[in-house]
Short mmCIF file of C-alpha atoms in Angstrom, two decimals:
data_model
loop_
_atom_site.label_atom_id
_atom_site.label_comp_id
_atom_site.label_asym_id
_atom_site.label_seq_id
_atom_site.Cartn_x
_atom_site.Cartn_y
_atom_site.Cartn_z
CA UNK A 1 26.70 -60.39 -73.90
CA UNK A 2 25.09 -59.98 -70.48
CA UNK A 3 27.14 -56.88 -69.69
CA UNK A 4 28.14 -54.31 -72.28
CA UNK A 5 31.87 -53.91 -72.75
CA UNK A 6 31.31 -50.16 -72.77
CA UNK A 7 29.67 -50.31 -69.35
CA UNK A 8 32.56 -52.39 -68.14
CA UNK A 9 35.08 -49.88 -69.52
CA UNK A 10 33.39 -46.88 -67.98
CA UNK A 11 33.17 -48.71 -64.66
CA UNK A 12 36.91 -49.28 -64.83
CA UNK A 13 37.52 -45.61 -65.51
CA UNK A 14 35.47 -44.61 -62.51
CA UNK A 15 37.30 -47.09 -60.29
CA UNK A 16 40.66 -45.93 -61.63
CA UNK A 17 39.85 -42.30 -60.87
CA UNK A 18 38.74 -43.14 -57.34
CA UNK A 19 41.77 -45.34 -56.70
CA UNK A 20 44.18 -42.98 -58.40
CA UNK A 21 45.74 -45.87 -60.26
CA UNK A 22 45.92 -44.16 -63.63
CA UNK A 23 45.94 -40.50 -62.68
CA UNK A 24 47.01 -37.86 -65.12
CA UNK A 25 48.65 -36.00 -62.24
CA UNK A 26 52.38 -36.30 -61.44
CA UNK A 27 53.47 -38.50 -58.56
CA UNK A 28 53.57 -36.96 -55.11
CA UNK A 29 57.12 -35.64 -55.00
CA UNK A 30 57.17 -35.95 -51.21
CA UNK A 31 57.01 -39.75 -51.39
CA UNK A 32 60.29 -41.57 -51.04
CA UNK A 33 60.09 -43.60 -54.26
CA UNK A 34 59.35 -40.56 -56.44
CA UNK A 35 61.77 -38.13 -54.80
CA UNK A 36 63.99 -38.43 -57.86
CA UNK A 37 62.71 -38.89 -61.37
CA UNK A 38 64.20 -42.13 -62.68
CA UNK A 39 66.32 -42.41 -65.76
CA UNK A 40 64.50 -44.48 -68.37
CA UNK A 41 66.36 -46.80 -70.71
CA UNK A 42 64.06 -48.20 -73.40
CA UNK A 43 65.69 -51.10 -75.27
CA UNK A 44 63.99 -52.47 -78.36
CA UNK A 45 65.27 -55.06 -80.80
CA UNK A 46 63.79 -55.65 -84.24
CA UNK A 47 61.86 -58.88 -84.84
CA UNK A 48 63.05 -60.50 -81.61
CA UNK A 49 60.66 -63.38 -80.95
CA UNK A 50 59.82 -64.17 -77.34
CA UNK A 51 60.65 -67.81 -78.19
CA UNK A 52 64.27 -66.66 -78.65
CA UNK A 53 64.72 -65.34 -75.10
CA UNK A 54 65.57 -67.99 -72.54
CA UNK A 55 63.58 -66.23 -69.82
CA UNK A 56 60.55 -67.27 -71.92
CA UNK A 57 61.79 -70.46 -73.56
CA UNK A 58 65.28 -71.95 -73.31
CA UNK A 59 65.03 -74.52 -76.10
CA UNK A 60 66.68 -72.36 -78.78
CA UNK A 61 69.11 -69.96 -77.12
CA UNK A 62 70.50 -68.87 -73.78
CA UNK A 63 70.26 -65.08 -73.28
CA UNK A 64 71.71 -64.49 -69.79
CA UNK A 65 71.95 -60.71 -70.00
CA UNK A 66 68.44 -60.07 -71.27
CA UNK A 67 67.20 -62.63 -68.75
CA UNK A 68 68.86 -60.55 -66.05
CA UNK A 69 66.30 -57.80 -66.64
CA UNK A 70 63.54 -60.32 -65.97
CA UNK A 71 65.25 -61.88 -62.94
CA UNK A 72 65.76 -58.42 -61.42
CA UNK A 73 62.38 -57.09 -62.51
CA UNK A 74 59.07 -58.23 -63.98
CA UNK A 75 58.49 -60.45 -67.04
CA UNK A 76 55.20 -59.96 -68.88
CA UNK A 77 53.87 -63.28 -70.11
CA UNK A 78 51.14 -61.81 -72.29
CA UNK A 79 52.41 -58.63 -73.96
CA UNK A 80 51.09 -57.92 -77.45
CA UNK A 81 51.21 -55.32 -80.23
CA UNK A 82 48.45 -53.43 -82.04
CA UNK A 83 49.83 -53.90 -85.58
CA UNK A 84 52.59 -56.46 -86.10
CA UNK A 85 54.97 -54.65 -88.39
CA UNK A 86 58.07 -52.52 -87.77
CA UNK A 87 57.27 -48.86 -88.46
CA UNK A 88 53.67 -48.86 -87.22
CA UNK A 89 54.72 -50.50 -83.97
CA UNK A 90 57.33 -47.81 -83.38
CA UNK A 91 54.80 -45.07 -84.06
CA UNK A 92 52.35 -46.60 -81.57
CA UNK A 93 55.05 -46.63 -78.88
CA UNK A 94 56.03 -43.02 -79.55
CA UNK A 95 52.48 -41.68 -79.54
CA UNK A 96 50.45 -44.02 -77.35
CA UNK A 97 47.86 -44.13 -80.13
CA UNK A 98 46.65 -46.78 -82.58
CA UNK A 99 47.87 -46.64 -86.18
CA UNK A 100 44.71 -45.04 -87.56
CA UNK A 101 45.21 -42.03 -85.25
CA UNK A 102 48.98 -41.58 -85.39
CA UNK A 103 48.84 -41.78 -89.19
CA UNK A 104 51.34 -44.59 -89.74
CA UNK A 105 49.45 -47.70 -90.84
CA UNK A 106 52.16 -49.58 -92.75
CA UNK A 107 55.83 -49.45 -93.65
CA UNK A 108 55.10 -47.28 -96.67
CA UNK A 109 53.83 -44.37 -94.57
CA UNK A 110 55.95 -41.52 -93.23
CA UNK A 111 55.78 -40.60 -89.57
CA UNK A 112 54.47 -37.12 -88.79
CA UNK A 113 57.10 -35.88 -86.36
CA UNK A 114 55.11 -32.73 -85.64
CA UNK A 115 52.61 -34.65 -83.52
CA UNK A 116 52.81 -35.26 -79.79
CA UNK A 117 55.36 -37.91 -78.81
CA UNK A 118 56.78 -39.19 -75.55
CA UNK A 119 60.23 -37.91 -76.52
CA UNK A 120 58.86 -34.37 -76.66
CA UNK A 121 57.04 -34.80 -73.37
CA UNK A 122 60.19 -36.04 -71.65
CA UNK A 123 62.18 -33.23 -73.21
CA UNK A 124 59.65 -30.63 -72.05
CA UNK A 125 59.75 -32.03 -68.53
CA UNK A 126 63.47 -31.68 -67.94
CA UNK A 127 64.88 -34.93 -69.32
CA UNK A 128 67.93 -35.38 -71.51
CA UNK A 129 66.64 -37.32 -74.53
CA UNK A 130 68.43 -39.39 -77.18
CA UNK A 131 67.85 -42.21 -79.65
CA UNK A 132 70.48 -44.47 -81.22
CA UNK A 133 70.02 -47.29 -83.71
CA UNK A 134 66.97 -48.41 -85.64
CA UNK A 135 64.40 -45.68 -86.41
CA UNK A 136 62.60 -46.78 -89.60
CA UNK A 137 60.07 -43.92 -89.69
CA UNK A 138 61.46 -42.09 -92.77
CA UNK A 139 61.31 -38.57 -91.26
CA UNK A 140 63.89 -37.19 -88.83
CA UNK A 141 63.46 -37.95 -85.13
CA UNK A 142 61.88 -35.13 -83.11
CA UNK A 143 61.94 -34.52 -79.38
CA UNK A 144 65.46 -35.91 -79.05
CA UNK A 145 68.41 -33.74 -78.04
CA UNK A 146 70.73 -36.20 -79.75
CA UNK A 147 70.00 -38.79 -82.41
CA UNK A 148 72.00 -41.13 -84.58
CA UNK A 149 69.87 -43.59 -86.51
CA UNK A 150 70.12 -46.11 -89.31
CA UNK A 151 68.61 -45.12 -92.65
CA UNK A 152 65.80 -47.53 -93.48
CA UNK A 153 66.65 -51.05 -92.36
CA UNK A 154 70.35 -50.30 -92.07
CA UNK A 155 73.21 -52.77 -92.46
CA UNK A 156 74.93 -55.19 -90.12
CA UNK A 157 78.51 -54.53 -91.25
CA UNK A 158 80.09 -51.06 -91.46
CA UNK A 159 76.69 -49.35 -91.45
CA UNK A 160 75.71 -45.86 -92.46
CA UNK A 161 74.02 -43.63 -89.86
CA UNK A 162 71.96 -40.45 -90.13
CA UNK A 163 72.43 -37.58 -87.69
CA UNK A 164 71.24 -33.99 -87.51
CA UNK A 165 74.54 -33.11 -89.18
CA UNK A 166 74.19 -35.49 -92.12
CA UNK A 167 75.27 -39.04 -92.92
CA UNK A 168 78.35 -41.00 -91.91
CA UNK A 169 79.65 -44.55 -92.24
CA UNK A 170 81.03 -46.19 -89.11
CA UNK A 171 83.38 -49.15 -89.14
CA UNK A 172 82.31 -52.14 -87.12
CA UNK A 173 79.36 -54.38 -86.33
CA UNK A 174 76.04 -52.57 -86.02
CA UNK A 175 74.97 -54.00 -82.64
CA UNK A 176 78.29 -53.03 -81.06
CA UNK A 177 78.21 -49.55 -82.62
CA UNK A 178 74.69 -48.73 -81.41
CA UNK A 179 75.79 -49.71 -77.91
CA UNK A 180 78.98 -47.65 -78.17
CA UNK A 181 77.02 -44.54 -79.13
CA UNK A 182 74.51 -45.08 -76.33
CA UNK A 183 77.14 -45.54 -73.63
CA UNK A 184 79.14 -42.56 -74.84
CA UNK A 185 76.02 -40.41 -74.57
CA UNK A 186 75.12 -41.62 -71.08
CA UNK A 187 78.70 -40.87 -70.06
CA UNK A 188 78.26 -37.30 -71.26
CA UNK A 189 75.00 -36.60 -69.40
CA UNK A 190 75.23 -38.79 -66.31
CA UNK A 191 76.67 -36.10 -64.05
CA UNK A 192 74.13 -33.42 -64.98
CA UNK A 193 71.39 -32.73 -62.50
CA UNK A 194 68.83 -34.07 -64.97
CA UNK A 195 67.48 -37.56 -65.61
CA UNK A 196 67.77 -39.14 -69.05
CA UNK A 197 65.40 -40.86 -71.44
CA UNK A 198 67.38 -43.06 -73.81
CA UNK A 199 65.84 -45.03 -76.69
CA UNK A 200 68.40 -47.73 -77.53
CA UNK A 201 67.13 -49.70 -80.55
CA UNK A 202 68.86 -52.55 -82.35
CA UNK A 203 68.62 -53.54 -85.98
CA UNK A 204 69.16 -57.17 -85.03
CA UNK A 205 67.75 -59.70 -85.47
CA UNK A 206 66.02 -58.27 -88.56
CA UNK A 207 66.34 -60.04 -91.89
CA UNK A 208 68.87 -60.91 -93.41
CA UNK A 209 70.49 -62.03 -90.16
CA UNK A 210 74.25 -61.49 -90.51
CA UNK A 211 75.83 -62.43 -87.18
CA UNK A 212 79.09 -61.15 -85.75
CA UNK A 213 82.16 -63.31 -86.46
CA UNK A 214 82.40 -64.94 -83.03
CA UNK A 215 78.68 -65.74 -83.13
CA UNK A 216 78.41 -67.21 -86.63
CA UNK A 217 81.42 -69.38 -85.86
CA UNK A 218 79.55 -70.76 -82.85
CA UNK A 219 75.97 -70.92 -84.13
CA UNK A 220 76.66 -72.52 -87.53
CA UNK A 221 77.76 -75.58 -85.55
CA UNK A 222 74.44 -75.88 -83.71
CA UNK A 223 71.31 -77.84 -84.56
CA UNK A 224 67.91 -76.67 -83.35
CA UNK A 225 64.62 -78.49 -82.68
CA UNK A 226 61.99 -78.07 -85.35
CA UNK A 227 58.64 -76.58 -84.32
CA UNK A 228 55.72 -79.00 -84.37
CA UNK A 229 53.95 -76.97 -87.06
CA UNK A 230 56.88 -76.51 -89.45
CA UNK A 231 54.99 -78.49 -92.11
CA UNK A 232 51.56 -76.97 -91.45
CA UNK A 233 49.22 -77.38 -94.45
CA UNK A 234 46.79 -74.63 -93.24
CA UNK A 235 43.82 -76.95 -93.71
CA UNK A 236 40.56 -75.67 -92.29
CA UNK A 237 41.75 -72.08 -92.05
CA UNK A 238 41.26 -68.98 -94.13
CA UNK A 239 42.78 -68.19 -97.50
CA UNK A 240 44.85 -65.58 -95.69
CA UNK A 241 46.92 -68.27 -93.98
CA UNK A 242 47.11 -70.37 -97.13
CA UNK A 243 48.15 -67.54 -99.46
CA UNK A 244 50.67 -65.68 -97.29
CA UNK A 245 54.09 -65.54 -98.92
CA UNK A 246 56.40 -66.20 -96.00
CA UNK A 247 56.87 -69.94 -96.04
CA UNK A 248 60.40 -71.11 -95.34
CA UNK A 249 59.92 -73.78 -98.01
CA UNK A 250 58.88 -71.49 -100.88
CA UNK A 251 59.58 -67.87 -100.04
CA UNK A 252 62.73 -67.75 -97.93
CA UNK A 253 65.73 -66.94 -100.13
CA UNK A 254 68.52 -69.47 -100.44
CA UNK A 255 70.80 -66.56 -101.35
CA UNK A 256 70.08 -63.55 -99.15
CA UNK A 257 68.51 -65.49 -96.25
CA UNK A 258 70.41 -68.79 -96.20
CA UNK A 259 73.72 -67.34 -97.51
CA UNK A 260 74.07 -69.67 -100.49
CA UNK A 261 75.97 -68.09 -103.35
CA UNK A 262 73.66 -67.17 -106.24
CA UNK A 263 75.79 -69.22 -108.64
CA UNK A 264 75.41 -72.32 -106.45
CA UNK A 265 71.65 -71.86 -106.08
CA UNK A 266 71.25 -71.36 -109.82
CA UNK A 267 73.29 -74.48 -110.60
CA UNK A 268 70.64 -76.52 -108.77
CA UNK A 269 67.80 -74.87 -110.66
CA UNK A 270 66.68 -72.55 -107.85
CA UNK A 271 65.54 -69.04 -108.73
CA UNK A 272 64.93 -66.19 -106.30
CA UNK A 273 61.31 -65.84 -105.20
CA UNK A 274 61.81 -62.07 -105.39
CA UNK A 275 64.30 -60.52 -107.84
CA UNK A 276 66.17 -58.52 -105.19
CA UNK A 277 67.32 -61.57 -103.21
CA UNK A 278 70.63 -62.08 -105.05
CA UNK A 279 71.36 -58.36 -105.03
CA UNK A 280 70.78 -58.29 -101.27
CA UNK A 281 73.23 -61.17 -100.86
CA UNK A 282 75.96 -59.24 -102.64
CA UNK A 283 75.12 -55.87 -101.07
CA UNK A 284 75.33 -57.27 -97.55
CA UNK A 285 78.63 -59.09 -98.03
CA UNK A 286 80.24 -56.36 -100.13
CA UNK A 287 80.08 -54.02 -97.11
CA UNK A 288 82.61 -56.17 -95.28
CA UNK A 289 86.29 -55.31 -95.10
CA UNK A 290 88.71 -57.78 -96.70
CA UNK A 291 89.49 -59.21 -93.28
CA UNK A 292 85.80 -59.56 -92.38
CA UNK A 293 85.02 -61.22 -95.69
CA UNK A 294 87.86 -63.71 -95.35
CA UNK A 295 86.59 -64.74 -91.91
CA UNK A 296 83.04 -65.04 -93.27
CA UNK A 297 84.07 -67.11 -96.29
CA UNK A 298 86.08 -69.46 -94.08
CA UNK A 299 82.83 -70.50 -92.39
CA UNK A 300 80.20 -70.07 -95.11
CA UNK A 301 82.13 -71.51 -98.08
CA UNK A 302 82.07 -75.01 -96.52
CA UNK A 303 78.31 -74.58 -95.93
CA UNK A 304 77.94 -73.80 -99.63
CA UNK A 305 80.02 -76.83 -100.57
CA UNK A 306 77.94 -79.09 -98.36
CA UNK A 307 74.71 -77.73 -99.83
CA UNK A 308 76.06 -78.16 -103.36
CA UNK A 309 76.84 -81.81 -102.67
CA UNK A 310 73.53 -82.73 -101.05
CA UNK A 311 71.05 -81.78 -103.81
CA UNK A 312 68.19 -81.36 -101.32
CA UNK A 313 64.51 -81.32 -102.28
CA UNK A 314 61.08 -81.11 -100.64
CA UNK A 315 60.80 -81.44 -96.87
CA UNK A 316 64.51 -82.17 -96.53
CA UNK A 317 65.28 -78.81 -98.13
CA UNK A 318 62.78 -77.06 -95.85
CA UNK A 319 64.41 -78.62 -92.79
CA UNK A 320 67.84 -77.55 -94.03
CA UNK A 321 66.65 -73.99 -94.67
CA UNK A 322 65.11 -73.88 -91.20
CA UNK A 323 68.44 -74.82 -89.60
CA UNK A 324 70.30 -72.18 -91.62
CA UNK A 325 67.65 -69.62 -90.65
CA UNK A 326 67.95 -70.42 -86.96
CA UNK A 327 71.76 -70.42 -86.99
CA UNK A 328 71.96 -66.88 -88.37
CA UNK A 329 68.87 -65.46 -86.65
CA UNK A 330 69.91 -66.70 -83.22
CA UNK A 331 73.53 -65.80 -83.88
CA UNK A 332 72.41 -62.21 -84.45
CA UNK A 333 70.60 -62.27 -81.11
CA UNK A 334 73.73 -63.39 -79.28
CA UNK A 335 75.36 -60.03 -80.02
CA UNK A 336 72.26 -58.20 -78.79
CA UNK A 337 72.38 -60.14 -75.54
CA UNK A 338 76.08 -59.45 -75.03
CA UNK A 339 75.59 -55.75 -75.66
CA UNK A 340 72.64 -55.54 -73.30
CA UNK A 341 75.05 -57.01 -70.76
CA UNK A 342 77.54 -54.24 -71.51
CA UNK A 343 74.89 -51.62 -70.79
CA UNK A 344 73.68 -53.24 -67.58
CA UNK A 345 77.25 -53.55 -66.36
CA UNK A 346 77.89 -49.89 -67.19
CA UNK A 347 74.87 -48.80 -65.15
CA UNK A 348 76.12 -50.83 -62.18
CA UNK A 349 79.70 -49.61 -62.45
CA UNK A 350 78.60 -45.97 -62.63
CA UNK A 351 76.07 -46.06 -59.77
CA UNK A 352 73.18 -45.51 -62.16
CA UNK A 353 71.37 -48.84 -61.85
CA UNK A 354 69.33 -48.03 -58.74
CA UNK A 355 67.67 -45.01 -60.36
CA UNK A 356 67.31 -46.32 -63.91
CA UNK A 357 64.25 -48.12 -65.26
CA UNK A 358 65.31 -50.68 -67.88
CA UNK A 359 62.71 -51.88 -70.38
CA UNK A 360 63.39 -54.62 -72.93
CA UNK A 361 61.00 -55.42 -75.76
CA UNK A 362 60.73 -56.00 -79.51
CA UNK A 363 58.71 -54.13 -82.11
CA UNK A 364 56.60 -57.30 -82.45
CA UNK A 365 56.93 -61.06 -82.38
CA UNK A 366 58.30 -63.26 -85.16
CA UNK A 367 57.76 -66.72 -86.65
CA UNK A 368 60.61 -69.13 -86.03
CA UNK A 369 59.26 -71.83 -88.29
CA UNK A 370 55.84 -72.09 -86.62
CA UNK A 371 53.23 -72.75 -89.32
CA UNK A 372 56.18 -73.10 -91.69
CA UNK A 373 56.74 -69.34 -91.62
CA UNK A 374 59.26 -66.61 -91.05
CA UNK A 375 58.34 -62.89 -90.65
CA UNK A 376 55.34 -61.53 -88.67
CA UNK A 377 52.16 -59.47 -89.60
CA UNK A 378 49.45 -61.94 -88.61
CA UNK A 379 47.40 -61.74 -85.42
CA UNK A 380 48.35 -65.34 -84.67
CA UNK A 381 50.21 -65.58 -81.38
CA UNK A 382 53.83 -65.82 -82.53
CA UNK A 383 53.80 -62.43 -84.27
CA UNK A 384 51.07 -60.75 -82.19
CA UNK A 385 52.87 -61.46 -78.91
CA UNK A 386 56.05 -59.60 -78.05
CA UNK A 387 58.64 -59.98 -75.29
CA UNK A 388 58.48 -57.45 -72.46
CA UNK A 389 60.44 -57.21 -69.24
CA UNK A 390 60.90 -54.22 -66.96
CA UNK A 391 63.43 -53.64 -64.19
CA UNK A 392 62.62 -50.80 -61.78
CA UNK A 393 64.78 -51.11 -58.65
CA UNK A 394 63.00 -50.41 -55.40
CA UNK A 395 59.58 -50.57 -57.06
CA UNK A 396 59.28 -53.83 -59.02
CA UNK A 397 59.73 -57.09 -57.16
CA UNK A 398 62.68 -59.02 -58.57
CA UNK A 399 61.75 -62.16 -60.47
CA UNK A 400 58.04 -61.30 -60.63
CA UNK A 401 55.80 -62.27 -63.54
CA UNK A 402 52.59 -60.76 -64.87
CA UNK A 403 49.90 -62.47 -66.95
CA UNK A 404 47.61 -59.50 -67.70
CA UNK A 405 46.85 -58.52 -71.30
CA UNK A 406 49.18 -55.59 -71.96
CA UNK A 407 50.04 -53.97 -75.27
CA UNK A 408 52.68 -51.70 -76.78
CA UNK A 409 49.90 -49.11 -76.79
CA UNK A 410 50.54 -48.90 -73.02
CA UNK A 411 54.27 -48.17 -73.16
CA UNK A 412 54.04 -44.39 -73.55
CA UNK A 413 51.74 -43.83 -70.59
CA UNK A 414 53.70 -46.28 -68.47
CA UNK A 415 56.99 -44.45 -69.00
CA UNK A 416 55.40 -41.05 -68.42
CA UNK A 417 53.77 -42.32 -65.24
CA UNK A 418 57.10 -43.67 -64.01
CA UNK A 419 58.59 -40.21 -64.43
CA UNK A 420 55.66 -38.41 -62.81
CA UNK A 421 54.87 -36.62 -66.06
CA UNK A 422 51.17 -35.88 -66.74
CA UNK A 423 49.71 -38.37 -69.22
CA UNK A 424 47.83 -36.72 -72.11
CA UNK A 425 44.17 -37.61 -72.18
CA UNK A 426 44.23 -38.40 -75.91
CA UNK A 427 46.61 -41.33 -75.44
CA UNK A 428 44.77 -44.63 -75.79
CA UNK A 429 46.72 -47.03 -73.60
CA UNK A 430 46.89 -47.60 -69.85
CA UNK A 431 49.78 -47.09 -67.47
CA UNK A 432 51.19 -50.42 -66.34
CA UNK A 433 52.62 -48.88 -63.17
CA UNK A 434 49.86 -50.41 -60.97
CA UNK A 435 50.76 -53.82 -62.44
CA UNK A 436 54.45 -53.20 -61.82
CA UNK A 437 53.66 -52.33 -58.21
CA UNK A 438 51.50 -55.45 -57.83
CA UNK A 439 48.49 -53.37 -56.82
CA UNK A 440 46.12 -55.76 -58.63
CA UNK A 441 44.09 -53.12 -60.47
CA UNK A 442 41.03 -54.06 -62.48
CA UNK A 443 42.60 -54.49 -65.90
CA UNK A 444 41.41 -54.79 -69.48
CA UNK A 445 39.74 -57.99 -70.59
CA UNK A 446 40.34 -57.73 -74.34
CA UNK A 447 42.90 -56.47 -76.87
CA UNK A 448 42.31 -54.85 -80.28
CA UNK A 449 44.40 -55.42 -83.40
CA UNK A 450 44.43 -53.95 -86.92
CA UNK A 451 46.87 -54.82 -89.73
CA UNK A 452 46.84 -52.78 -92.97
CA UNK A 453 49.78 -53.60 -95.28
CA UNK A 454 48.11 -55.38 -98.19
CA UNK A 455 48.88 -55.57 -101.06
CA UNK A 456 52.49 -55.78 -99.97
CA UNK A 457 55.46 -58.02 -99.36
CA UNK A 458 54.52 -61.38 -97.80
CA UNK A 459 50.90 -60.93 -98.99
CA UNK A 460 49.26 -61.02 -95.57
CA UNK A 461 45.65 -59.88 -95.91
CA UNK A 462 44.34 -56.88 -94.01
CA UNK A 463 42.62 -57.90 -90.81
CA UNK A 464 41.19 -56.75 -87.51
CA UNK A 465 40.71 -58.80 -84.39
CA UNK A 466 40.03 -59.08 -80.69
CA UNK A 467 41.72 -61.32 -78.13
CA UNK A 468 40.53 -62.19 -74.64
CA UNK A 469 42.08 -64.56 -72.11
CA UNK A 470 40.76 -67.58 -73.97
CA UNK A 471 39.45 -66.59 -77.39
CA UNK A 472 40.56 -64.79 -80.50
CA UNK A 473 38.33 -63.50 -83.32
CA UNK A 474 39.89 -62.34 -86.60
CA UNK A 475 38.26 -60.81 -89.67
CA UNK A 476 40.31 -60.84 -92.88
CA UNK A 477 39.02 -58.22 -95.29
CA UNK A 478 39.81 -56.22 -98.44
CA UNK A 479 39.93 -58.76 -101.28
CA UNK A 480 38.44 -61.50 -99.07
CA UNK A 481 35.79 -61.67 -96.34
CA UNK A 482 36.67 -64.47 -93.94
CA UNK A 483 36.38 -64.94 -90.19
CA UNK A 484 38.42 -67.09 -87.83
CA UNK A 485 37.72 -67.96 -84.19
CA UNK A 486 40.22 -69.80 -82.00
CA UNK A 487 39.91 -71.33 -78.57
CA UNK A 488 43.40 -70.62 -77.23
CA UNK A 489 42.93 -72.90 -74.26
CA UNK A 490 42.19 -76.07 -76.21
CA UNK A 491 44.07 -75.03 -79.37
CA UNK A 492 47.13 -72.93 -78.41
CA UNK A 493 48.75 -73.47 -81.84
CA UNK A 494 45.66 -72.00 -83.57
CA UNK A 495 45.21 -74.92 -85.94
CA UNK A 496 41.42 -75.27 -85.73
CA UNK A 497 39.12 -72.45 -86.81
CA UNK A 498 35.87 -72.95 -84.88
CA UNK A 499 34.00 -70.05 -86.45
CA UNK A 500 30.40 -71.00 -87.33
CA UNK A 501 30.55 -74.22 -85.30
CA UNK A 502 27.41 -74.77 -83.17
CA UNK A 503 29.24 -75.41 -79.90
CA UNK A 504 30.93 -71.99 -80.09
CA UNK A 505 27.89 -69.96 -81.19
CA UNK A 506 27.56 -68.09 -77.88
CA UNK A 507 31.29 -67.38 -77.73
CA UNK A 508 31.20 -66.20 -81.33
CA UNK A 509 28.39 -63.73 -80.62
CA UNK A 510 30.21 -62.42 -77.56
CA UNK A 511 33.48 -61.99 -79.44
CA UNK A 512 31.70 -60.13 -82.23
CA UNK A 513 30.30 -57.67 -79.70
CA UNK A 514 33.70 -57.23 -78.07
CA UNK A 515 35.35 -56.58 -81.44
CA UNK A 516 32.79 -53.95 -82.41
CA UNK A 517 32.96 -52.21 -79.05
CA UNK A 518 36.76 -52.13 -79.13
CA UNK A 519 36.74 -50.60 -82.62
CA UNK A 520 34.31 -47.96 -81.37
CA UNK A 521 36.27 -47.36 -78.18
CA UNK A 522 39.50 -46.78 -80.11
CA UNK A 523 37.71 -44.62 -82.72
CA UNK A 524 38.70 -46.82 -85.66
CA UNK A 525 36.14 -46.09 -88.39
CA UNK A 526 37.53 -48.72 -90.78
CA UNK A 527 37.58 -51.20 -87.94
CA UNK A 528 33.96 -50.44 -87.08
CA UNK A 529 32.93 -51.14 -90.66
CA UNK A 530 34.89 -54.39 -90.79
CA UNK A 531 33.65 -55.52 -87.38
CA UNK A 532 30.09 -55.84 -88.68
CA UNK A 533 28.86 -59.41 -89.02
CA UNK A 534 25.85 -61.23 -90.23
CA UNK A 535 23.27 -61.87 -87.50
#
């Protein structure tokens, strides 16, 4: 590289200090826009792919209420995560630090609630704080005045919740209940002379995708376009892509995922890829009331009968499983969209909208049949990229779009900056406030990624990587040692690994330097070791 990335980074820091664009000091309280600290509503769904939001792509579903946040605020076209898996992503958002520093590398780890979090910082700076819905960090939430969270993954129907007082089971559909709790809490605190910080997090559309009655009745009648790479054979790419266990064809469960009765699946010679699939099928449906189950069976029994009669095999079976996947996955999103609409309407009706920042995102992206997959984990675009839209009335231009490389690592500092709360120096992200204000700051040129959960479900190898505007370098390590390099401009689907090809030798060297310097910058000792390459 002609210019060291470190030199570039330090230059940015100096410019930022001079321009005051990422100051650790609170906003000037005398300015009109910061006279009142805004309420902050952070909405996060679980496994919500950007492809399944019509503000990004309207081929699969129409999401008018979520789209409203984008049309009244800013949509980020290139938002990414640092580690594409549920619990680590949540820990990064809470701490503003990469997984190796916040201590939560994979879903097996427990979150250390004693460490610094944005909830504590908001609480210490005069905010009401609460979280409702998905938590997934094993320990109890800290820094929240009020919390009511799902244990583990939680359930769609009649779910159990954990609170500071113990456990309870609530009757109803999980997406509606999480919204009910959130609105009830806002109603309690809205008239206090204090702003609020509300973390409103949905279980949906996490596996196993059980939609609400009105939505499964509608979506099971729909047919969806297949992605161009549904039958990807992974030729020319690493063993990591070839050996991952998340193919719709082989690893998606006919029972728990596609809602085929275990007895029907077995009668056609199908066995569960994992032994818990059939148990999950029964556990999910057994939570329903008699009335709920009757309504479900009225729709899904005919689907079972049709499947039983068709005797599908090979690619035809994969295509059928894809349609069943999309019907339930997208049906689960419909309830999220409707409930987001409930919350936005409530803010308007109660004169809260003008002083409330609304953020919508997901804990990571998700595969909707691309490369033949479901799930996430990889640094390939569909799971690495996440939806992000922010509405900040009076500050963010309605209908604006941003194409800078932002990351969930930036969320903590952005929210603190919005509130005029000093941003701790040990946080590793950057406030996006200058981007939201269209001040055109000098922004980062590369993103860093590190995935750890291997061995584990879906068998995605450990890997690190760097992404720039045009290129992506990935190193799969642990039980393999393989590199991939993609030119995202000429190969947006990431089908052709150009690592070690002569025409990309200069790009390859530059990307290696960027990867090493990012690992060093973020103080990732394992990453620094794995970023080494042969000269």
